[in-house]
Amino acid sequence: MSVLPLPKTAGPVPANASHAGHSGAQQAAPAPALIVLMAASAGLGAASLYYSQPILAPLADDLHASAAQIGAVPMLTQLGYAAGILLLTPLGDRFDRRKVILTKFVLLVLTLLLCGLVPAYTPFLLASALLGLTATLAQDVVPMAAALSPPDHRGRIVGQVMTGLLLGILLSRVMSGVVAQAFGWRWVFMLAAGALTLVGLLSWRLLPSVRPATATTYPALMRSLRGLWQAYPSLRRATLAQGLISLAFSAFWSTLAVMLHHRFGLGSAVSGAFGLAGAAGALAAPLAGRVADHRGPGLVTKIGALITALSFAAMSITPLLDRSAAIVLLVVLAIIFDFGVQATLIAHQTIVYGLDPAARSRLNAILFTGMFIGMAAGAALGSLLLSQFGWVGVTALAAFASLVALVLRMTAESD
């Protein structure tokens, strides 16, 4: 799996090292520098999915695409990511996760360079799909952090890596918008490739090997996904509800830049700065985990879906407001609905991970595949509705999808 010569390490870590303990030796927690490196790796990998969102307007102008056509860019990126989660993430259970991660580093850097160099709309669509496929690097790093962590530190360490992933997603929009406005949209992908190369080289030096968790063949791993889907109604409800919430989330972020450009004449730097509003809401979302611990994750999913639905419903009045009031309202509601979206995700992960500890990687693959299929649908439908009905059409779609997710959670009394 590796395309790089591997430096000598102290030896592979068992995938279940934290449970091995038969020798009585206490597994040491990863060094702080390694935790920071894994957080940066997860953040830069996940960020690759979102660089295009705040720069869709200049992308459309430069590639001679309509508003409806340019919506295919985030759609194909999310579809590529969903396919990568479903088809590639299980490889971490079968092969040394270090080799899987390093291989994806190389492929993701090459794909980012391709995105920055392609000359026309159609090849950029293909590059976007490949970008989503290789950005699944982030979904390999988090299980790596769990495998390297002793039980009494695992929650803290995985939480730190997830914080890096979340910051990468949200701050990617800020970086993308600022860089595109200052230097042009192609430099967004070039600089991202450079940053990822640096972190990849550090990972090559510092990441330890992790023994495969299973000798099960790849086809058998893939077949087991269907069995898990059929066996757990809670998994199906969580996947469908999170997919609907993600549809609403993506419909907003995939059309915001185009709407701000056409209605208010605002550039990509301003639309990218909306990522800071999203960061404020999403970084508060781990508080929902405490509520899930004390009151149950099912309650958190209901509250999160309700917050999201009400936020998008309130956005429908922005066309009636003047420029300043509309922008302020959008910023406030972006903070609120991002909190709702992340709260439902944390709660759904809590539900799903408790179903079968031996199959958490595959359960995670199913949940996130549904989530990113929803995001792809939101990008496509949001762009279509924006071109046909304006911003009201986008907010109506997002509010309706969130409301259906709420109804689905209200009927799930057993979770």
Coordinates of C-alpha atoms in Angstrom, one line a residue:
M1 CA 0.0 0.0 0.0
S2 CA 2.9 2.4 0.6
V3 CA 4.5 4.5 -2.1
L4 CA 7.3 5.7 0.2
P5 CA 10.2 3.9 1.8
L6 CA 9.4 3.6 5.5
P7 CA 11.9 4.7 8.2
K8 CA 12.7 2.3 10.9
T9 CA 10.4 2.4 13.8
A10 CA 10.3 0.7 17.2
G11 CA 8.0 -1.9 15.9
P12 CA 4.3 -2.1 15.0
V13 CA 1.6 -1.3 17.5
P14 CA -1.2 -3.9 17.7
A15 CA -4.5 -2.5 16.5
N16 CA -6.0 -3.6 19.8
A17 CA -3.0 -2.5 21.8
S18 CA -5.1 -0.9 24.5
H19 CA -6.9 -4.1 25.1
A20 CA -3.9 -6.4 24.9
G21 CA -2.2 -5.8 28.2
H22 CA -1.5 -9.5 28.7
S23 CA 2.1 -8.7 29.7
G24 CA 1.0 -6.3 32.3
A25 CA 2.7 -3.4 30.6
Q26 CA 0.9 -0.1 30.6
Q27 CA 0.5 1.4 27.1
A28 CA 1.9 4.9 27.0
A29 CA -0.1 7.8 25.6
P30 CA 1.1 9.3 22.3
A31 CA 3.5 12.2 22.6
P32 CA 1.9 15.6 22.4
A33 CA 3.7 16.3 19.2
L34 CA 2.2 13.2 17.6
I35 CA -1.3 14.1 18.7
V36 CA -0.8 17.6 17.2
L37 CA 0.5 16.0 14.0
M38 CA -2.6 13.6 13.8
A39 CA -4.9 16.6 14.4
A40 CA -3.2 18.5 11.6
S41 CA -3.4 15.5 9.3
A42 CA -7.1 15.0 9.9
G43 CA -7.8 18.7 9.6
L44 CA -6.0 19.2 6.3
G45 CA -7.5 16.0 4.9
A46 CA -11.1 17.1 5.7
A47 CA -10.4 20.7 4.7
S48 CA -9.8 19.5 1.1
L49 CA -13.5 18.8 0.8
Y50 CA -14.5 22.4 1.4
Y51 CA -11.9 24.7 -0.4
S52 CA -14.2 25.1 -3.4
Q53 CA -17.3 26.2 -1.5
P54 CA -16.5 29.9 -0.9
I55 CA -14.9 30.3 -4.3
L56 CA -17.7 28.9 -6.5
A57 CA -18.4 32.3 -8.0
P58 CA -14.9 32.9 -9.3
L59 CA -14.7 29.3 -10.3
A60 CA -17.9 29.7 -12.4
D61 CA -16.6 32.8 -14.0
D62 CA -13.2 31.4 -14.9
L63 CA -14.5 28.0 -16.0
H64 CA -17.5 29.5 -17.9
A65 CA -20.1 27.6 -15.9
S66 CA -23.6 28.7 -14.8
A67 CA -24.7 28.8 -11.2
A68 CA -26.5 25.5 -11.7
Q69 CA -23.5 23.8 -13.3
I70 CA -21.0 25.0 -10.7
G71 CA -23.1 23.3 -8.0
A72 CA -21.9 20.0 -9.4
V73 CA -18.4 20.7 -8.0
P74 CA -19.3 20.3 -4.3
M75 CA -21.8 17.6 -5.2
L76 CA -19.1 15.4 -6.9
T77 CA -16.6 16.1 -4.2
Q78 CA -19.1 14.9 -1.5
L79 CA -20.0 11.8 -3.7
G80 CA -16.3 11.0 -4.1
Y81 CA -15.9 11.2 -0.3
A82 CA -18.9 9.0 0.3
A83 CA -17.5 6.4 -2.1
G84 CA -14.1 6.7 -0.5
I85 CA -15.5 6.1 3.0
L86 CA -17.5 3.1 1.9
L87 CA -14.8 1.5 -0.3
L88 CA -11.4 2.7 1.2
T89 CA -11.9 3.2 4.9
P90 CA -12.3 -0.5 5.7
L91 CA -8.7 -1.0 4.4
G92 CA -7.6 0.4 7.7
D93 CA -8.9 -2.8 9.4
R94 CA -7.0 -5.0 6.9
F95 CA -3.7 -3.3 6.3
D96 CA -1.2 -1.3 8.4
R97 CA -3.0 1.9 8.9
R98 CA 0.3 3.9 8.6
K99 CA 0.8 2.7 5.1
V100 CA -2.8 3.5 4.2
I101 CA -2.4 7.0 5.6
L102 CA 0.9 7.7 3.8
T103 CA -0.4 6.4 0.5
K104 CA -3.5 8.7 0.8
F105 CA -1.2 11.7 1.6
V106 CA 0.6 11.2 -1.7
L107 CA -2.6 10.8 -3.7
L108 CA -4.3 13.8 -2.1
V109 CA -1.4 16.1 -2.8
L110 CA -1.4 15.0 -6.4
T111 CA -5.1 15.6 -6.7
L112 CA -4.9 19.1 -5.1
L113 CA -2.3 20.0 -7.7
L114 CA -4.5 18.6 -10.4
C115 CA -7.4 20.8 -9.2
G116 CA -5.1 23.9 -9.4
L117 CA -3.9 23.1 -12.9
V118 CA -7.0 21.9 -14.9
P119 CA -8.0 24.4 -17.6
A120 CA -11.7 23.8 -18.0
Y121 CA -15.0 22.9 -16.3
T122 CA -15.3 19.2 -17.2
P123 CA -11.8 18.1 -16.1
F124 CA -12.3 20.2 -12.9
L125 CA -15.4 18.1 -12.2
L126 CA -13.4 14.9 -12.5
A127 CA -10.6 16.3 -10.3
S128 CA -13.2 17.3 -7.7
A129 CA -14.5 13.7 -7.5
L130 CA -11.0 12.4 -7.1
L131 CA -10.4 15.0 -4.4
G132 CA -13.3 13.6 -2.4
L133 CA -12.1 10.1 -2.8
T134 CA -8.6 10.8 -1.5
A135 CA -9.6 13.2 1.2
T136 CA -10.8 10.1 3.2
L137 CA -7.4 10.3 4.7
A138 CA -9.1 12.1 7.7
Q139 CA -11.2 9.0 8.4
D140 CA -8.0 6.9 8.8
V141 CA -6.3 9.2 11.1
V142 CA -9.0 9.3 13.8
P143 CA -9.0 5.4 14.2
M144 CA -5.2 5.6 14.3
A145 CA -5.4 8.0 17.3
A146 CA -7.8 5.6 19.0
A147 CA -5.5 2.6 18.4
L148 CA -2.5 4.4 19.8
S149 CA -4.3 5.6 23.0
P150 CA -4.6 3.8 26.3
P151 CA -8.2 3.4 27.5
D152 CA -8.0 6.0 30.2
H153 CA -6.8 8.7 27.7
R154 CA -8.6 7.6 24.6
G155 CA -11.5 10.0 24.9
R156 CA -9.3 13.0 25.4
I157 CA -6.8 12.1 22.6
V158 CA -9.5 11.3 20.1
G159 CA -11.3 14.5 21.0
Q160 CA -8.2 16.5 20.3
V161 CA -7.8 14.9 16.9
M162 CA -11.5 15.5 16.1
T163 CA -11.0 19.1 17.1
G164 CA -8.3 19.4 14.5
L165 CA -10.6 17.8 11.9
L166 CA -13.4 20.1 12.8
L167 CA -11.2 23.2 12.7
G168 CA -9.9 22.1 9.3
I169 CA -13.4 21.9 7.9
L170 CA -14.5 25.2 9.2
L171 CA -11.3 27.3 8.7
S172 CA -10.8 25.9 5.2
R173 CA -13.5 28.2 4.0
V174 CA -11.8 31.2 5.5
M175 CA -8.4 30.4 4.0
S176 CA -9.9 29.6 0.6
G177 CA -11.8 32.8 0.4
V178 CA -8.9 35.1 1.5
V179 CA -6.3 33.3 -0.7
A180 CA -8.6 33.3 -3.8
Q181 CA -9.4 37.0 -3.5
A182 CA -5.7 37.9 -3.0
F183 CA -4.0 35.6 -5.5
G184 CA -6.7 33.8 -7.5
W185 CA -8.6 30.5 -6.9
R186 CA -5.8 28.2 -8.3
W187 CA -3.5 29.2 -5.5
V188 CA -6.0 27.8 -3.0
F189 CA -5.2 24.3 -4.1
M190 CA -1.5 24.9 -4.7
L191 CA -1.0 26.2 -1.1
A192 CA -3.1 23.4 0.3
A193 CA -0.9 20.8 -1.5
G194 CA 2.2 22.5 -0.1
A195 CA 0.8 22.4 3.5
L196 CA -0.3 18.7 3.1
T197 CA 3.2 17.8 1.7
L198 CA 4.9 19.2 4.8
V199 CA 2.5 17.4 7.2
G200 CA 2.8 14.2 5.1
L201 CA 6.6 14.2 5.4
L202 CA 6.4 14.7 9.2
S203 CA 3.9 11.8 9.3
W204 CA 6.3 9.6 7.4
R205 CA 8.9 10.3 10.0
L206 CA 6.8 10.1 13.2
L207 CA 3.7 7.8 12.7
P208 CA 4.2 4.3 14.0
S209 CA 3.0 1.2 12.3
V210 CA -0.3 -0.3 13.5
R211 CA -0.9 -4.0 12.9
P212 CA -4.1 -4.9 11.0
A213 CA -7.1 -5.6 13.3
T214 CA -8.3 -8.5 11.2
A215 CA -7.1 -10.9 8.5
T216 CA -10.5 -10.9 6.9
T217 CA -10.4 -10.4 3.2
Y218 CA -11.6 -7.1 1.7
P219 CA -14.6 -8.7 0.0
A220 CA -15.7 -10.2 3.3
L221 CA -15.3 -6.8 5.0
M222 CA -17.5 -5.2 2.4
R223 CA -20.2 -7.9 2.7
S224 CA -20.3 -7.4 6.4
L225 CA -21.5 -3.8 5.9
R226 CA -24.8 -5.1 4.6
G227 CA -25.2 -7.3 7.6
L228 CA -24.6 -4.5 10.0
W229 CA -27.1 -2.3 8.2
Q230 CA -29.8 -5.0 8.4
A231 CA -29.0 -5.9 12.0
Y232 CA -29.4 -2.5 13.7
P233 CA -32.5 -0.3 13.2
S234 CA -30.7 2.3 15.3
L235 CA -27.9 2.5 12.7
R236 CA -30.5 2.9 9.9
R237 CA -32.3 5.7 11.7
A238 CA -29.1 7.5 12.6
T239 CA -27.8 7.3 9.1
L240 CA -31.0 8.5 7.5
A241 CA -31.5 11.4 10.0
Q242 CA -27.9 12.5 9.7
G243 CA -28.1 12.3 6.0
L244 CA -31.1 14.7 6.0
I245 CA -29.4 17.1 8.4
S246 CA -26.3 17.0 6.1
L247 CA -28.4 17.7 3.1
A248 CA -29.6 20.9 4.7
F249 CA -26.1 21.8 5.8
S250 CA -24.6 21.3 2.3
A251 CA -27.5 23.2 0.6
F252 CA -26.6 26.3 2.6
W253 CA -22.8 26.2 2.3
S254 CA -22.8 25.2 -1.4
T255 CA -24.9 28.1 -2.4
L256 CA -23.9 30.9 0.1
A257 CA -21.0 32.2 -2.0
V258 CA -23.0 32.5 -5.2
M259 CA -25.9 34.2 -3.4
L260 CA -23.7 36.7 -1.6
H261 CA -21.9 37.5 -4.9
H262 CA -25.0 37.9 -7.0
R263 CA -27.2 39.7 -4.4
F264 CA -24.7 41.8 -2.5
G265 CA -21.7 41.9 -4.8
L266 CA -19.5 40.4 -2.1
G267 CA -16.3 38.6 -2.9
S268 CA -15.0 35.2 -1.9
A269 CA -13.1 36.6 1.2
V270 CA -16.5 37.6 2.8
S271 CA -18.2 34.3 2.0
G272 CA -15.1 32.4 3.3
A273 CA -15.3 34.5 6.5
F274 CA -18.7 32.9 7.2
G275 CA -16.6 29.8 8.1
L276 CA -15.6 31.7 11.3
A277 CA -19.3 31.9 12.3
G278 CA -19.7 28.2 11.6
A279 CA -16.6 27.5 13.7
A280 CA -18.1 29.4 16.7
G281 CA -21.2 27.3 16.6
A282 CA -19.5 23.9 15.9
L283 CA -16.8 24.3 18.5
A284 CA -19.5 24.7 21.1
A285 CA -21.1 21.4 20.0
P286 CA -19.0 19.1 22.1
L287 CA -21.0 20.5 25.0
A288 CA -23.8 18.4 23.5
G289 CA -21.7 15.3 24.3
R290 CA -22.1 16.1 28.0
V291 CA -25.8 16.2 27.7
A292 CA -25.8 12.9 25.8
D293 CA -23.8 11.3 28.6
H294 CA -26.3 12.4 31.2
R295 CA -29.6 12.5 29.4
G296 CA -29.0 10.2 26.5
P297 CA -28.0 10.8 22.9
G298 CA -31.5 10.4 21.6
L299 CA -32.5 13.7 23.3
V300 CA -29.6 15.5 21.8
T301 CA -30.5 14.4 18.2
K302 CA -34.0 15.8 18.7
I303 CA -32.7 19.1 20.1
G304 CA -30.1 19.4 17.3
A305 CA -32.6 18.7 14.5
L306 CA -35.1 21.2 16.0
I307 CA -32.4 23.9 16.2
T308 CA -31.4 23.3 12.6
A309 CA -34.9 23.4 11.3
L310 CA -35.8 26.6 13.1
S311 CA -32.6 28.3 11.9
F312 CA -33.2 27.5 8.3
A313 CA -36.8 28.6 8.5
A314 CA -35.7 31.9 10.0
M315 CA -33.3 32.4 7.0
S316 CA -36.3 32.6 4.6
I317 CA -36.9 36.2 5.7
T318 CA -33.5 37.5 4.6
P319 CA -34.7 38.6 1.1
L320 CA -37.0 41.0 2.9
L321 CA -34.2 42.7 4.9
D322 CA -31.7 45.3 3.8
R323 CA -28.1 44.3 3.2
S324 CA -26.7 44.9 6.7
A325 CA -29.6 43.2 8.5
A326 CA -29.6 40.2 6.2
I327 CA -25.9 39.6 6.6
V328 CA -26.0 39.9 10.4
L329 CA -29.0 37.5 10.5
L330 CA -27.1 35.0 8.3
V331 CA -24.1 35.1 10.5
V332 CA -26.1 34.6 13.7
L333 CA -28.1 31.7 12.2
A334 CA -24.9 30.1 10.8
I335 CA -23.6 29.9 14.3
I336 CA -26.8 28.4 15.6
F337 CA -27.4 25.8 12.9
D338 CA -23.8 24.7 12.8
F339 CA -24.2 23.9 16.5
G340 CA -27.3 21.9 15.8
V341 CA -25.7 20.0 12.9
Q342 CA -22.6 19.1 15.0
A343 CA -24.6 18.2 18.0
T344 CA -26.7 15.7 16.0
L345 CA -23.5 14.2 14.6
I346 CA -21.9 13.7 18.0
A347 CA -25.1 12.1 19.3
H348 CA -25.5 9.8 16.3
Q349 CA -21.9 8.7 16.6
T350 CA -22.5 7.9 20.3
I351 CA -25.5 5.8 19.3
V352 CA -23.8 4.0 16.5
Y353 CA -20.5 3.3 18.3
G354 CA -22.4 1.6 21.1
L355 CA -24.0 -0.9 18.9
D356 CA -21.0 -3.2 18.3
P357 CA -17.5 -2.2 19.6
A358 CA -15.9 -4.8 17.4
A359 CA -17.3 -3.2 14.2
R360 CA -16.9 0.5 15.0
S361 CA -14.8 1.3 11.8
R362 CA -17.5 -0.3 9.6
L363 CA -20.3 1.3 11.5
N364 CA -18.6 4.6 11.1
A365 CA -18.2 4.0 7.4
I366 CA -22.0 3.4 7.0
L367 CA -22.9 6.5 9.1
F368 CA -20.5 8.8 7.2
T369 CA -21.4 7.4 3.8
G370 CA -25.1 8.3 4.4
M371 CA -23.9 11.7 5.7
F372 CA -21.9 12.6 2.6
I373 CA -24.6 11.2 0.2
G374 CA -26.9 13.7 1.9
M375 CA -24.3 16.5 1.4
A376 CA -23.9 15.6 -2.3
A377 CA -27.7 15.8 -2.7
G378 CA -27.8 19.1 -0.8
A379 CA -25.2 20.6 -3.1
A380 CA -27.0 19.5 -6.2
L381 CA -30.6 20.4 -5.1
G382 CA -29.4 23.7 -3.5
S383 CA -27.8 24.9 -6.6
L384 CA -30.8 23.9 -8.7
L385 CA -33.3 25.7 -6.4
L386 CA -31.1 28.8 -6.1
S387 CA -31.1 29.2 -9.9
Q388 CA -34.9 28.5 -10.2
F389 CA -36.4 30.1 -7.0
G390 CA -33.6 32.1 -5.4
W391 CA -32.5 31.9 -1.7
V392 CA -36.0 31.2 -0.5
G393 CA -35.9 27.9 -2.4
V394 CA -32.6 26.9 -0.7
T395 CA -33.8 27.7 2.8
A396 CA -37.1 25.9 2.3
L397 CA -35.3 22.8 1.2
A398 CA -32.9 23.0 4.2
A399 CA -35.8 23.6 6.7
F400 CA -37.9 20.7 5.2
A401 CA -35.0 18.2 5.3
S402 CA -34.2 19.2 8.9
L403 CA -37.9 18.8 9.9
V404 CA -38.1 15.3 8.3
A405 CA -35.0 14.4 10.3
L406 CA -36.7 15.7 13.5
V407 CA -39.8 13.6 12.8
L408 CA -37.5 10.5 12.2
R409 CA -35.8 11.1 15.6
M410 CA -39.1 11.6 17.4
T411 CA -40.2 8.1 16.3
A412 CA -37.0 6.6 17.6
E413 CA -37.9 6.1 21.3
S414 CA -35.5 3.1 21.7
D415 CA -32.3 5.0 20.9

